[in-house]
C-alpha atoms as one frame of an Amber mdcrd trajectory, in Angstrom:
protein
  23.274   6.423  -5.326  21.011   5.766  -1.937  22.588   3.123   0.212  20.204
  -0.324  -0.227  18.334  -0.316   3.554  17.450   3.939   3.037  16.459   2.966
  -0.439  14.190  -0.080   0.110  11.885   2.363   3.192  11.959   5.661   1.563
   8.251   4.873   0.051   7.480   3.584   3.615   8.722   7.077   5.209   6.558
   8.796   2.332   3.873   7.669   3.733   4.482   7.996   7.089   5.496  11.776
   6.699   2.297  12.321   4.465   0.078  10.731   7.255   2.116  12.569  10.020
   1.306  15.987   8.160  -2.168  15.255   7.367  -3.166  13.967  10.679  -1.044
  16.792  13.086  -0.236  19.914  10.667  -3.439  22.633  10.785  -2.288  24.643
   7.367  -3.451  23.994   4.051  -0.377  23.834   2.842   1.070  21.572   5.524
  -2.212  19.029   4.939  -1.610  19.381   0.979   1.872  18.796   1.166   1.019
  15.540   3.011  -1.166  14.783   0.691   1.315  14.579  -1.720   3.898  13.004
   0.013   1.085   9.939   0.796   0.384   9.629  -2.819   4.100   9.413  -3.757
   4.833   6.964  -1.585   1.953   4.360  -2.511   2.817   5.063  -5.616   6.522
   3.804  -5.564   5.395   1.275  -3.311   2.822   0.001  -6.231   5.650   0.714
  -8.834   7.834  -1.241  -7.039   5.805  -4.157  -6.116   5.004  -4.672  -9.883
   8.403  -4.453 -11.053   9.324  -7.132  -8.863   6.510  -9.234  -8.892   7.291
 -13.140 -10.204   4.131 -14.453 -10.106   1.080 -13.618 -12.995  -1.787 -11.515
 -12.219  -5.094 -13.704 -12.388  -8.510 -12.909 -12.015 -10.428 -16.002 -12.819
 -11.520 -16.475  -8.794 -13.550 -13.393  -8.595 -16.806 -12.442  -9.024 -16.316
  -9.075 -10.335 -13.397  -7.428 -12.006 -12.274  -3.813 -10.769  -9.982  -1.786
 -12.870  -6.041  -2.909 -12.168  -5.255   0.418 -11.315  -7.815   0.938  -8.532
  -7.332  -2.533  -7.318  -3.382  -1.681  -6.532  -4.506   1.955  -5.266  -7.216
   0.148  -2.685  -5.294  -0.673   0.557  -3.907   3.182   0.082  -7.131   4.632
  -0.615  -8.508   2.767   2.547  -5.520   4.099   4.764  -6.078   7.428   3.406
  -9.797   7.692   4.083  -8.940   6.621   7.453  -6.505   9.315   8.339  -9.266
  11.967   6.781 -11.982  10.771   9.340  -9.198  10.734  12.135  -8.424  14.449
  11.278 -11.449  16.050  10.194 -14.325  14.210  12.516 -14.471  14.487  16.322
 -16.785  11.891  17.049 -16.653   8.010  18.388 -18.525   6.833  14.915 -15.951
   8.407  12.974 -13.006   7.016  14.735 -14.486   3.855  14.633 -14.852   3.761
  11.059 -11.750   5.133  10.491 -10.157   2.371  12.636 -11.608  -0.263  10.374
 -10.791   1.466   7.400  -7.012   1.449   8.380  -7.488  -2.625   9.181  -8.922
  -3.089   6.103  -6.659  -1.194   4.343  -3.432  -2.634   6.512  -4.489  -6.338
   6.090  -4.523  -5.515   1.741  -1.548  -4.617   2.567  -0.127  -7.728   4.300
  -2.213  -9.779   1.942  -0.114  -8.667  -1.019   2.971  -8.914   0.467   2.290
 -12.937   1.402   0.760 -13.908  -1.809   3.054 -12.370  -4.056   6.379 -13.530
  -4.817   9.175 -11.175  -5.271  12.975 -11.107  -6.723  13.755 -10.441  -3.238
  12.061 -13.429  -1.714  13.041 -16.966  -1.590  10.930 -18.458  -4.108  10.654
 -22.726  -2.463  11.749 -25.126  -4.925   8.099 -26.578  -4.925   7.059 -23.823
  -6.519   7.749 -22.504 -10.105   6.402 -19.496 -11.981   5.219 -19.419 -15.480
   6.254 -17.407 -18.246
């Protein structure tokens, strides 16, 4: 059994290792290995934000409707399309795109964690979820 604080940042240091290996490792194997880590860790971060999640999925706000899967995958994908520009392109355009693609995909990110309630989070009396 993994200790509680190594347990809750392992998909955290999944991704970091993945984007670490993409971004600074020149092998095939070394880029493909990071790869692999990345997807791992977003998805046991998207597993685990699911499992825990109080509050119910709605889509009545929106104008369009993209797949569920896709829309949990999209502040990774961003993130990930970012650190392929950063190691593949040499050029100012490039970088620049791939800085807004990791913005875009960080705020998702930060975005999810506000709005959604977890078990872990103090959920204020005010509010009460559905069943």
């Amino acid at each position: 059994m993994i200790i509680k604080p190594i347990y809750e940042i392992l998909p955290s240091l999944y991704l970091a290792a993945g984007s670490s290996s993409v971004i600074w490792v020149d092998s095939t194997l070394g880029v493909a290995g990071g790869v692999l880590l990345f997807c791992l860790g977003s998805l046991i971060w998207v597993m685990r934000s699911n499992f825990r999640r109080l509050d119910q999925a709605t889509h009545a706000g929106k104008r369009f409707n993209i797949p569920e899967s896709l829309y949990e995958f999209m502040p990774f994908l961003f993130i990930g399309l970012a650190l392929s520009l950063a190691s593949t392109q040499q050029s100012i355009a490039a970088y620049a795109i791939a800085a807004l693609c990791l913005y875009r995909g960080c705020s998702l990110l930060y975005m999810r964690h506000r709005y959604r309630r977890h078990v872990w989070q103090k959920v204020p009396s005010s509010v009460k979820t559905s069943n």
